[in-house]
XYZ file of C-alpha atoms in Angstrom:
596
model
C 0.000 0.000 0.000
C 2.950 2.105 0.171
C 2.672 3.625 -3.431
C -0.542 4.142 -3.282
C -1.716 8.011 -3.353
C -4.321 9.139 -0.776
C -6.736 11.952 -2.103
C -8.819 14.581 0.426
C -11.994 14.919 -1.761
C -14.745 17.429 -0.780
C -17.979 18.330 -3.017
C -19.497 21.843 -2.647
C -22.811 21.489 -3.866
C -26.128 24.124 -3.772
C -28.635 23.781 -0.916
C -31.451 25.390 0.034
C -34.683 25.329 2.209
C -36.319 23.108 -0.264
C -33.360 21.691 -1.674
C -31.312 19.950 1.321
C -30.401 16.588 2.073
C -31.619 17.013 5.770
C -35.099 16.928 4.427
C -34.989 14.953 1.107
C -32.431 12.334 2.354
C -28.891 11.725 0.025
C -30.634 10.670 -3.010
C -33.416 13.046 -2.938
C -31.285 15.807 -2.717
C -29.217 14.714 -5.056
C -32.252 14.550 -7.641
C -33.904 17.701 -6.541
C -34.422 19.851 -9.987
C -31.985 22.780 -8.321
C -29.172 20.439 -7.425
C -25.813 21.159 -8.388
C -22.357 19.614 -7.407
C -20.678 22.454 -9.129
C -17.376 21.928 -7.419
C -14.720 19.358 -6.130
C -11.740 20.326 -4.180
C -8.397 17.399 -4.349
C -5.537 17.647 -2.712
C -3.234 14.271 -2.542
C -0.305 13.386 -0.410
C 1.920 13.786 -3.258
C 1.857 17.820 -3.387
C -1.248 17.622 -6.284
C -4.411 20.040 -5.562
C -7.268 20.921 -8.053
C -10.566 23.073 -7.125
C -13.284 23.148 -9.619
C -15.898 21.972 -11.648
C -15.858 18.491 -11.605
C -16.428 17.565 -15.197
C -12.654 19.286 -14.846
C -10.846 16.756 -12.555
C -9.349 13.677 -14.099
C -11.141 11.405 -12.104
C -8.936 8.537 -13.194
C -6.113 10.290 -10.677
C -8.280 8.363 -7.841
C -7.569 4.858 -9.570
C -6.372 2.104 -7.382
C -5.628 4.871 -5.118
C -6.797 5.901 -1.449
C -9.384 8.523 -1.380
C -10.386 10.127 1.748
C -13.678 12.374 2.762
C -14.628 14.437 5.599
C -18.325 12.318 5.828
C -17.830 9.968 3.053
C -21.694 9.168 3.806
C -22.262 12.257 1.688
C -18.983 12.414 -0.729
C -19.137 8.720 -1.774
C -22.612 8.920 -1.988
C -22.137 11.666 -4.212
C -19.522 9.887 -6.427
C -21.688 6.900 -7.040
C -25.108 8.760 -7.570
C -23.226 11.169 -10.130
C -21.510 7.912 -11.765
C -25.138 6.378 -11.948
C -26.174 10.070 -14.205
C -23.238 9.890 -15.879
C -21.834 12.774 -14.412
C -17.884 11.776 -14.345
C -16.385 8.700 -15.304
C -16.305 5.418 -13.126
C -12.667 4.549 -11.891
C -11.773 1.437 -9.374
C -11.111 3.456 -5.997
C -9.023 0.826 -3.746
C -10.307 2.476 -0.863
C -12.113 5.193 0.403
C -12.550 5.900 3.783
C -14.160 8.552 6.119
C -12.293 11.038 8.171
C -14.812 12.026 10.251
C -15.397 7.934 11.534
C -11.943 8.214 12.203
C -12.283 11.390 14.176
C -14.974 9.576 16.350
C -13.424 6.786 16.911
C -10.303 9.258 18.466
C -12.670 10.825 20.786
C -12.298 13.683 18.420
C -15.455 16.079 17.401
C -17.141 14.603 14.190
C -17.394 17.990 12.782
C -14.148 19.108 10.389
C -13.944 22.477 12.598
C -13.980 20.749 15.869
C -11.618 17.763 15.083
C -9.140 19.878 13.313
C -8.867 22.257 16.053
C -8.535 19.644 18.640
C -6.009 17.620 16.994
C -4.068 20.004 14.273
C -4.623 23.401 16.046
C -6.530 24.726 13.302
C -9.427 26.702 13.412
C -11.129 26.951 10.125
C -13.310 29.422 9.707
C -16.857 27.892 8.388
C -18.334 31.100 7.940
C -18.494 30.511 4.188
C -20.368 27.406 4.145
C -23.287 29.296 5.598
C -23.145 31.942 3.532
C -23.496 29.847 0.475
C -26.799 28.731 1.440
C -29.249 29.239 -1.677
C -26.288 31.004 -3.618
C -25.778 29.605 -7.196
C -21.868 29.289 -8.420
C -22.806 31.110 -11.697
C -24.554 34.092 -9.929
C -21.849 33.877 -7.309
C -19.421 37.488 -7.371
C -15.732 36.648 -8.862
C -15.057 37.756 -4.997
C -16.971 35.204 -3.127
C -16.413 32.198 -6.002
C -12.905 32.518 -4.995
C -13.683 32.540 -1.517
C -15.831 29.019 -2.072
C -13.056 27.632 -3.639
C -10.574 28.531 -1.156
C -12.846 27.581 1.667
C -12.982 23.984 -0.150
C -9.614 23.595 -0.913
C -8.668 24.409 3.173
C -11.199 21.529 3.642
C -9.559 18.647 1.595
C -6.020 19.817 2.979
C -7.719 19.686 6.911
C -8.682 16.410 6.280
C -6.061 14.652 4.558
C -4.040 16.856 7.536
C -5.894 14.991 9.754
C -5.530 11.316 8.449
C -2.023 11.858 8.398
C -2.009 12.939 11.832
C -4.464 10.500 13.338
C -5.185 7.964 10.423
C -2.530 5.485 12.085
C -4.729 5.260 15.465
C -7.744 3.842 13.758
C -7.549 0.489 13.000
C -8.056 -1.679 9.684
C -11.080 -3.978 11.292
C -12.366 -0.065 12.302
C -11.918 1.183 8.935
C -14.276 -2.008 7.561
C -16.901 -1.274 9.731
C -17.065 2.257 9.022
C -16.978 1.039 5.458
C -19.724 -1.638 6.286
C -21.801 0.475 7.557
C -21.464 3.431 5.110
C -22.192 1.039 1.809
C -25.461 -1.116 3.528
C -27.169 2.269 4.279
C -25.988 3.307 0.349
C -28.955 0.312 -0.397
C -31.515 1.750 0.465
C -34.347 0.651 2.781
C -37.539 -1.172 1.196
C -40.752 0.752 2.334
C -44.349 -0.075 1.859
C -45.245 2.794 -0.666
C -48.997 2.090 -0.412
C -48.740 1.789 3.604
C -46.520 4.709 4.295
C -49.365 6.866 1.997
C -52.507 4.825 4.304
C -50.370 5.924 7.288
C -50.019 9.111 7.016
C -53.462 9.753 5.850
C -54.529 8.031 9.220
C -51.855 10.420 11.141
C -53.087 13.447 9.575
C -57.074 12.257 10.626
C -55.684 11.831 14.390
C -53.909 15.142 14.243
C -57.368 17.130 12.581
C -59.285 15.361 15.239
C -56.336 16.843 17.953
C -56.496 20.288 16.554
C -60.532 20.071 16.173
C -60.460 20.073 20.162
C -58.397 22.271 21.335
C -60.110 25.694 21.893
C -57.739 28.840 20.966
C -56.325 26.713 17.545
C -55.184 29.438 15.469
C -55.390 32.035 17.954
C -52.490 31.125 20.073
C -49.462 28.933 19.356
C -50.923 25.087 19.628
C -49.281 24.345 23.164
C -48.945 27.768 24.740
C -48.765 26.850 28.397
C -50.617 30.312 29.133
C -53.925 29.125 27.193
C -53.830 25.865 28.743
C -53.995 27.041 32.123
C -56.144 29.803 31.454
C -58.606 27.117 29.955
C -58.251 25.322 32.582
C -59.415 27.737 35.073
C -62.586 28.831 32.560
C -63.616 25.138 33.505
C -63.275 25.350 37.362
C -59.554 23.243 37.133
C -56.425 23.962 38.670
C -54.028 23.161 36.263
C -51.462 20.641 37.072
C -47.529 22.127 38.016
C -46.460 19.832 34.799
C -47.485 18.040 31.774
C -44.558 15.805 30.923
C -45.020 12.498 29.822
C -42.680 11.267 32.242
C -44.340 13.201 34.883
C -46.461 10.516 36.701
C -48.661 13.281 38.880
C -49.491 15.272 35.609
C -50.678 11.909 33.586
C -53.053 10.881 36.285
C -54.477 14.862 35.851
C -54.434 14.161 32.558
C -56.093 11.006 32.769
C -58.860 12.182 35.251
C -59.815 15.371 33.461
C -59.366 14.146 30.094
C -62.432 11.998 29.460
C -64.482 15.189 30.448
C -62.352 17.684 28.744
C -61.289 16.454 25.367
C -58.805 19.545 25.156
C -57.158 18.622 27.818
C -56.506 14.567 26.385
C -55.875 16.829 22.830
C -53.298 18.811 24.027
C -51.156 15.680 25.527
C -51.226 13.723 22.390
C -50.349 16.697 19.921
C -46.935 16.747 20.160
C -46.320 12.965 20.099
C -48.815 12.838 17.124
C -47.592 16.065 15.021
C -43.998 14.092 15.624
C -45.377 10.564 14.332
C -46.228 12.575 11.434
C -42.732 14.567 10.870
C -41.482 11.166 10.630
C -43.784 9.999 8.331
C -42.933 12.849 5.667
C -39.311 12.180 6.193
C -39.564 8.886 4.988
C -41.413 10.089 2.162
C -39.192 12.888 1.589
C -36.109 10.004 1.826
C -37.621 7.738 -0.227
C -36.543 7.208 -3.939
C -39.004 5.666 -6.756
C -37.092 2.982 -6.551
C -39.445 2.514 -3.468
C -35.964 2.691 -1.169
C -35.861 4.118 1.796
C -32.076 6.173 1.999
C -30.899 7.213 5.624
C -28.062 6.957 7.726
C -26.766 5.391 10.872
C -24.035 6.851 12.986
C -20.803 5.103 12.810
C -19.367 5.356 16.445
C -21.864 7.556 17.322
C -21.897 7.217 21.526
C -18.706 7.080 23.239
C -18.600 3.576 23.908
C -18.808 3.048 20.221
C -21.995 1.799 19.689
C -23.606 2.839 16.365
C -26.355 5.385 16.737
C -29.017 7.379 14.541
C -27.887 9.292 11.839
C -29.973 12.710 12.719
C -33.153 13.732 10.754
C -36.436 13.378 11.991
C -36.258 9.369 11.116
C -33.848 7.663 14.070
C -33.569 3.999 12.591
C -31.762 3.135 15.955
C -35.300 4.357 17.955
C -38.673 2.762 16.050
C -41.530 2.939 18.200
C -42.008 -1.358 18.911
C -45.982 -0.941 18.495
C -48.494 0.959 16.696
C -49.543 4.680 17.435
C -51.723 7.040 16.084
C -52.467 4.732 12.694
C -48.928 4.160 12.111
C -46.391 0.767 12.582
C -43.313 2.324 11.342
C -41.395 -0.557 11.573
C -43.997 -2.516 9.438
C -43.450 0.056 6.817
C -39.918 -1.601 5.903
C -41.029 -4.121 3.601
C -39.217 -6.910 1.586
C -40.015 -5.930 -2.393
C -41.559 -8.841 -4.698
C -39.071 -12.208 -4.723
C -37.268 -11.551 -1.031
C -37.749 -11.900 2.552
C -36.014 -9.993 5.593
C -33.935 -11.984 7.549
C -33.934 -10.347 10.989
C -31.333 -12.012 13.267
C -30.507 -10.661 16.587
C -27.693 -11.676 19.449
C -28.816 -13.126 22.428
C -28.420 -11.088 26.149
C -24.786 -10.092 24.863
C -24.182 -7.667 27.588
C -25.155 -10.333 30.223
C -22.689 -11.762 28.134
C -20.151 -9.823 28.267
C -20.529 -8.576 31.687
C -19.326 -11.813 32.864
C -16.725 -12.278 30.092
C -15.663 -9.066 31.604
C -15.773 -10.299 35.470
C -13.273 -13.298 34.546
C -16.746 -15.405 35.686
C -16.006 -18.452 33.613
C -18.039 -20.976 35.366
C -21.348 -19.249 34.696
C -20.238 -18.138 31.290
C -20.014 -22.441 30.664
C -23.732 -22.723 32.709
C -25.307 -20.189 30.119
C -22.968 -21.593 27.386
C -25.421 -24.681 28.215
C -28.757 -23.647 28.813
C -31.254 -22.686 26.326
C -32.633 -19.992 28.570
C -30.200 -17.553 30.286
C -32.719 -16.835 33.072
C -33.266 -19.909 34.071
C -29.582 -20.633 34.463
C -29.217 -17.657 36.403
C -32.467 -18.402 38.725
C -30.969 -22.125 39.370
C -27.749 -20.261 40.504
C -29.304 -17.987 42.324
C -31.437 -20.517 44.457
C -34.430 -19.737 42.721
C -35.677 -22.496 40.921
C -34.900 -26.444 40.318
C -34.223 -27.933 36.499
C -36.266 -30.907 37.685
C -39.269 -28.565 37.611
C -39.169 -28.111 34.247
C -39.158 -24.839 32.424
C -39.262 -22.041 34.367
C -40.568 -19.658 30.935
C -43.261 -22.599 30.818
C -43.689 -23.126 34.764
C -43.004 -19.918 36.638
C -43.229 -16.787 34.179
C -43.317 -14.009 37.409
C -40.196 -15.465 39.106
C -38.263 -15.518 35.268
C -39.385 -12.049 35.260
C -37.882 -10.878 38.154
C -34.791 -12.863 37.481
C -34.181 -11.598 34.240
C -34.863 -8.199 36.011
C -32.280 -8.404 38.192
C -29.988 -10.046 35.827
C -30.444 -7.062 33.857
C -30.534 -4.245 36.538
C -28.051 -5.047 39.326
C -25.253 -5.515 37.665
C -24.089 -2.528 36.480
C -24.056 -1.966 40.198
C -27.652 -0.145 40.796
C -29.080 0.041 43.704
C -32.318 -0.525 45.215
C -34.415 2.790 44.807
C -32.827 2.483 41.124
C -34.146 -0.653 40.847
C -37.582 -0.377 42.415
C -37.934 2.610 39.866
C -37.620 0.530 36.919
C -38.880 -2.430 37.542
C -41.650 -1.548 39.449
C -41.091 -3.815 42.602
C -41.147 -2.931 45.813
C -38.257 -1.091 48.177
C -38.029 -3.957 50.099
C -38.042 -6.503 47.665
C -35.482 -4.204 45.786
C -33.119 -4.557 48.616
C -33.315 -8.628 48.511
C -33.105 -8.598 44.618
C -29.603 -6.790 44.558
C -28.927 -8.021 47.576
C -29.223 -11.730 46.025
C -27.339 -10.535 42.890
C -24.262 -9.193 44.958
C -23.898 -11.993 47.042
C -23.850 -14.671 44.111
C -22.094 -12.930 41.656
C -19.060 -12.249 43.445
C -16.940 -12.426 40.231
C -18.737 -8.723 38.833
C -18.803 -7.265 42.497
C -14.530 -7.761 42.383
C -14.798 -6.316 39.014
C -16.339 -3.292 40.297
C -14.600 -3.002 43.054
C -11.131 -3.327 40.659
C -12.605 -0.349 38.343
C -12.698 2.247 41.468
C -9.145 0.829 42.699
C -8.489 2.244 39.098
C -10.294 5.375 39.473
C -8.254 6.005 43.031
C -5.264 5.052 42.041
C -4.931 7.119 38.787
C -6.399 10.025 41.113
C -3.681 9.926 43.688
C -1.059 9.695 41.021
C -2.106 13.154 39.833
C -2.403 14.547 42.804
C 0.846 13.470 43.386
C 2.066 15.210 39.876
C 0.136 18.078 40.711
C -2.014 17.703 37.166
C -4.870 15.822 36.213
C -4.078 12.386 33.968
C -6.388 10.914 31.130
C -8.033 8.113 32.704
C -8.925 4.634 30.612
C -10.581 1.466 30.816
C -9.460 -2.049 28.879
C -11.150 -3.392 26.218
C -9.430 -6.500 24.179
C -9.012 -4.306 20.915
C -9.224 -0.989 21.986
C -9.451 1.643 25.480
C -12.824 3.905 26.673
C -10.936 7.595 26.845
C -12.382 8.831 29.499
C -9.952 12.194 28.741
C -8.586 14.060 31.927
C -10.399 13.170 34.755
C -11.018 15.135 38.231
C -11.505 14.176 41.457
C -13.932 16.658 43.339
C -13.877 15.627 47.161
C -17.354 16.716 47.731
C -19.494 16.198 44.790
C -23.655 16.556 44.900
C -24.500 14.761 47.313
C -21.474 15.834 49.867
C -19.358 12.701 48.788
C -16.024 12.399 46.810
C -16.652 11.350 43.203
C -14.539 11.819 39.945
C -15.684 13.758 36.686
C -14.666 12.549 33.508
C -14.656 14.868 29.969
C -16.129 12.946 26.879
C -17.067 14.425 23.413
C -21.137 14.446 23.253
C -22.216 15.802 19.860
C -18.758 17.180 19.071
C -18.873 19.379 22.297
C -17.180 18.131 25.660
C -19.347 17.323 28.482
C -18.593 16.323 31.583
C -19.949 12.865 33.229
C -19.744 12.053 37.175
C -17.679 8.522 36.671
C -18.315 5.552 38.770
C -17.308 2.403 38.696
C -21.010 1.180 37.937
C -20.899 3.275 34.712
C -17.432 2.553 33.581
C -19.011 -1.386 33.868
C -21.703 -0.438 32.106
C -19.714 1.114 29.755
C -17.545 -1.939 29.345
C -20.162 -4.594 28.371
C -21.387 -2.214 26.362
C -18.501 -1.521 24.220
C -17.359 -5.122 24.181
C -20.966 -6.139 22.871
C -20.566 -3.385 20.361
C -17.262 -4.551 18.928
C -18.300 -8.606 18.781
C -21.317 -7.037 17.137
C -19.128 -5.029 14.718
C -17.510 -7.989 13.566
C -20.372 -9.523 13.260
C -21.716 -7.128 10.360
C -17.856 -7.241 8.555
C -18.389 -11.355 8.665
C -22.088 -11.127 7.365
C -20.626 -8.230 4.447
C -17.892 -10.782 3.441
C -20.395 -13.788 3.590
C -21.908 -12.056 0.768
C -25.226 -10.772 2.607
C -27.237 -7.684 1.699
C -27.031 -5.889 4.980
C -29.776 -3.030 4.779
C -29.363 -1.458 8.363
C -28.867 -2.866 12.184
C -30.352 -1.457 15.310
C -28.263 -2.356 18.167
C -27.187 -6.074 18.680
C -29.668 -7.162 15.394
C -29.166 -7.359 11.734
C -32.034 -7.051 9.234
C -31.057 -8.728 6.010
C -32.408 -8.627 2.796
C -31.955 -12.294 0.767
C -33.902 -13.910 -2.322
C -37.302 -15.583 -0.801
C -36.416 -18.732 -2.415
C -33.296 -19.132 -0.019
C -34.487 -17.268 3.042
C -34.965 -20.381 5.347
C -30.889 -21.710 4.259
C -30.030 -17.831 4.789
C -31.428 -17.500 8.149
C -30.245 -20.698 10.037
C -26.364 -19.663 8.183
C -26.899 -16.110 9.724
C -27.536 -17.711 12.893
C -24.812 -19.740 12.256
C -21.859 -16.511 11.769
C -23.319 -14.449 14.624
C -23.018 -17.498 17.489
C -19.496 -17.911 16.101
C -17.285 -15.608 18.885
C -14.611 -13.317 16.842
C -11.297 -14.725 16.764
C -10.098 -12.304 19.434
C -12.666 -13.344 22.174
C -13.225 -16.886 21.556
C -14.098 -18.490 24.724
C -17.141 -15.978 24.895
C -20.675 -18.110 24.272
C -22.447 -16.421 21.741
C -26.210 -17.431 20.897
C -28.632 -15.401 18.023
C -32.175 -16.028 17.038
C -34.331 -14.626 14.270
C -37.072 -15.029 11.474
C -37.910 -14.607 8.262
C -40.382 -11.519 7.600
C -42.196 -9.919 4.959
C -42.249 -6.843 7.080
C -40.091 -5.984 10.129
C -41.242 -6.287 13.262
C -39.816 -6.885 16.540
């Protein structure tokens, strides 16, 4: 690979209110009647550089070469759509990968301003890109087209700038994922065309019927606060403090005045209904006659490096798991004429890897050998006897409160935690986490190894008078935690440490505990067996069309879909070569729609 020749390639292309891929999706922008990709900006690692038009470029420079974009989502996209119109010539690219993956995966802010600054010292100045909103290159001044070209050719250099700088801390199995990732979403999604219109005709009925109720419609805004209360008082009520969702006291208000007061049950569904319906016309907007569906998902989009939703008003990493309103989004995604969906998903993998984590190898070979992780767990924990039979068949309540406490003690929560989730009782809070920390001794050393961490990496600052970056092991890679602080009396009056993480390419800070770093932990190790998961199903020649969290959803030829989902199976219980004495286990189905 040495004499190959990596390429920074950036597209400026119009945009406008109407015309933008935030509402139209990749494709649908790029097929809006004003769209123009009226420039490209190159710069290799050889010295070369070019800004212009891109029926200019010699596009067969890129050849069996490395070519590198600041969100190759968009630029590749780009390059493939335009080769599709016959825009430029097609050339064999050997690889192209995506600078602002890489940046993630660093800990560094997605965006080209933010990384650069943090890890070159440059501070572009994006000022331009804004101000070339609705601005077409030919009615552009001489002045401000050679500011646009200037502005793109500082781009390409900041990014190869930063590949060169930070391109040898990203991994090749990284580099396939992003890639994996990048070219299943470049598919396109099947949708339900006649479904998606029924839908949102049946959204739009709820929402009339909404608006139809509430009083001051069109005289103030919809869910001014003021003319619900003063409503509220017309009627003789005293109008609750709050009307969250999550606000238990202000849905029992809601529920006792709203069967009287139809307003009142109007108001608390608008939002969630006028946002089922945003959704709705983003699809629409997003999807291509082809009847495809073209979003994105978040390459190492949360800090442990779990995959997350690309933005937009469509999260493919958040579907609603029922109906609402008239409308199953997830039944929307349909398999076209002659296929199936194969929708495989892994098994309790952070139960998994929690104790994979906790060295606990003698309930790792227990679960490796029971077809039903709870019950494994309750015959551990004292709970139940395999000569009984079943316990999902024989005693559903007690494997629900197993698999709750499986699930909620041990990333160390405690029992007003608990009770809060699950619903059970204080007391029988205290026994459940009681009964988890006395069995499972292995994750309680575990934790109690993580804070050793914490305090000893806190008194060796304090003993170097400066704060030190603070990390926790993974098998392939560390959690950055960046330069942690220890604050002796935190909120509630007790020492705790605060750690600084990039959020949205802004730091935040996080109060760090060893019950989050745990979480964190399982979380990133499930992430990265999953990861290699979707680079072994890419190579196996499957048709990946998107993931959400630990499951795959597959798009094969009907004829084969039964061989297709027991090989799937198959790949994802097979441990990575780098973790093999974790048990894996996946299930799944064939669908005609998805559905979970």
């Amino acid at each position: 690979m040495n004499n190959k020749i990596t390429y920074a390639l950036d597209f400026e292309t119009f945009y406008s209110n109407d015309c933008s891929i935030r509402t139209l999706g990749p494709l649908g922008y790029f097929s809006h009647h004003e769209f123009d990709a009226y420039m490209v900006s190159v710069v290799g690692d050889n010295g070369y550089e070019f800004v212009g038009h891109p029926s200019e470029f010699d596009w067969g420079l890129l050849a069996d070469n490395i070519v590198l974009s600041h969100n190759a989502s968009f630029d590749q996209t780009l390059y493939k759509y335009g080769i599709s119109h016959n825009w430029w010539p097609t050339c064999e690219i050997f690889a192209w990968h995506c600078t602002a993956d890489l940046a993630a995966y660093c800990g560094l802010p997605r965006n080209l301003a933010g990384s650069a600054e943090k890890a070159l010292g440059i501070k572009p100045d994006k000022s331009t890109r804004d101000n070339m909103k609705g601005k077409r290159w030919e009615n552009m001044t001489p002045e401000f087209q050679k500011e646009v070209s200037e502005y793109a050719l500082v781009d390409s250099r900041l990014c190869l700038q930063l590949w060169q700088a930070k391109g040898d801390s990203w991994p090749e199995h990284e580099r396939e994922i992003s890639r994996v990732n990048r070219e299943a979403l470049q598919r396109g999604i099947p949708i339900d065309l006649e479904e998606l219109k029924l839908a949102q005709e049946r959204v739009k009925k709820y929402l009339f019927d909404a608006e139809s109720n509430i009083p001051w419609l069109g005289e103030k805004p919809t869910l001014s606060r003021k003319a619900f209360n003063e409503e509220c008082r017309n009627m003789g009520i005293e109008p609750p403090a709050s009307l969250a969702k999550t606000n238990a006291e202000a849905q029992d208000w809601i529920k006792e005045h709203g069967v009287k007061y139809k307003w009142i049950q109007a108001v608390s569904e608008w939002r969630r209904i006028n946002s089922l319906l945003k959704k709705l016309e983003a699809i629409d907007n997003a999807t291509m006659p082809d009847g495809r569906y073209y979003g994105n998902i978040m390459y190492f989009g949360a800090h442990t490096g779990r995959f997350s939703g690309g933005g937009g008003n469509f999260n493919l990493q958040n579907l609603p798991r029922k109906e609402m309103f008239g409308a199953d989004l997830r039944k929307l995604i349909a398999a076209p004429n002659g296929k199936k969906l194969v929708v495989v998903d892994l098994s309790q993998i952070e139960v998994r890897t929690l104790l994979w984590l906790a060295k606990d190898w003698d309930m790792l070979s227990v679960v490796e050998k029971s077809a039903d992780i709870y019950e494994a767990f309750a015959i551990s924990f004292g709970m139940w006897e395999a000569e009984k039979g079943a316990l999902r068949d024989n005693d559903p309540d007690t494997r629900n409160l197993v698999k709750a406490i499986v699930l909620g003690a041990g990333f160390m929560a405690g029992p007003k935690a608990f009770s809060a989730t699950y619903g059970y009782s204080e007391e029988d809070s205290k026994a459940a986490i009681d009964l988890y920390r006395g069995k499972m001794t292995k994750v309680v050393e575990l934790w109690k190894t993580l804070k050793e961490d914490l305090s000893n990496n806190t008194m060796m600052a304090e003993h170097n008078a400066k704060r030190i970056a603070h990390t926790a092991e993974l098998p392939l890679r560390k959690i950055n935690y960046g330069l942690i602080q220890h604050v002796k009396k935190g909120r509630h009056g007790f020492p705790e440490w605060i750690a600084t993480i990039v959020k949205h390419s802004k730091d935040v800070h996080v109060r760090l505990w060893q019950g989050l770093i745990t979480e964190n932990l399982a979380q990133a190790l499930a992430r990265d067996i999953f990861a290699d998961i979707l680079v072994r199903l890419d190579a196996a020649g499957y048709a990946l069309l998107f993931h959400v969290h630990d499951e795959v959803i597959l798009e094969v030829e009907a004829e084969n879909a039964s061989e297709a989902l027991e090989d799937v199976v198959k790949i994802m219980s097979e441990p990575p070569p780098w973790i093999p004495d974790i048990p894996l286990s996946a299930e799944g189905s064939v669908l005609t729609h998805y559905e979970k």
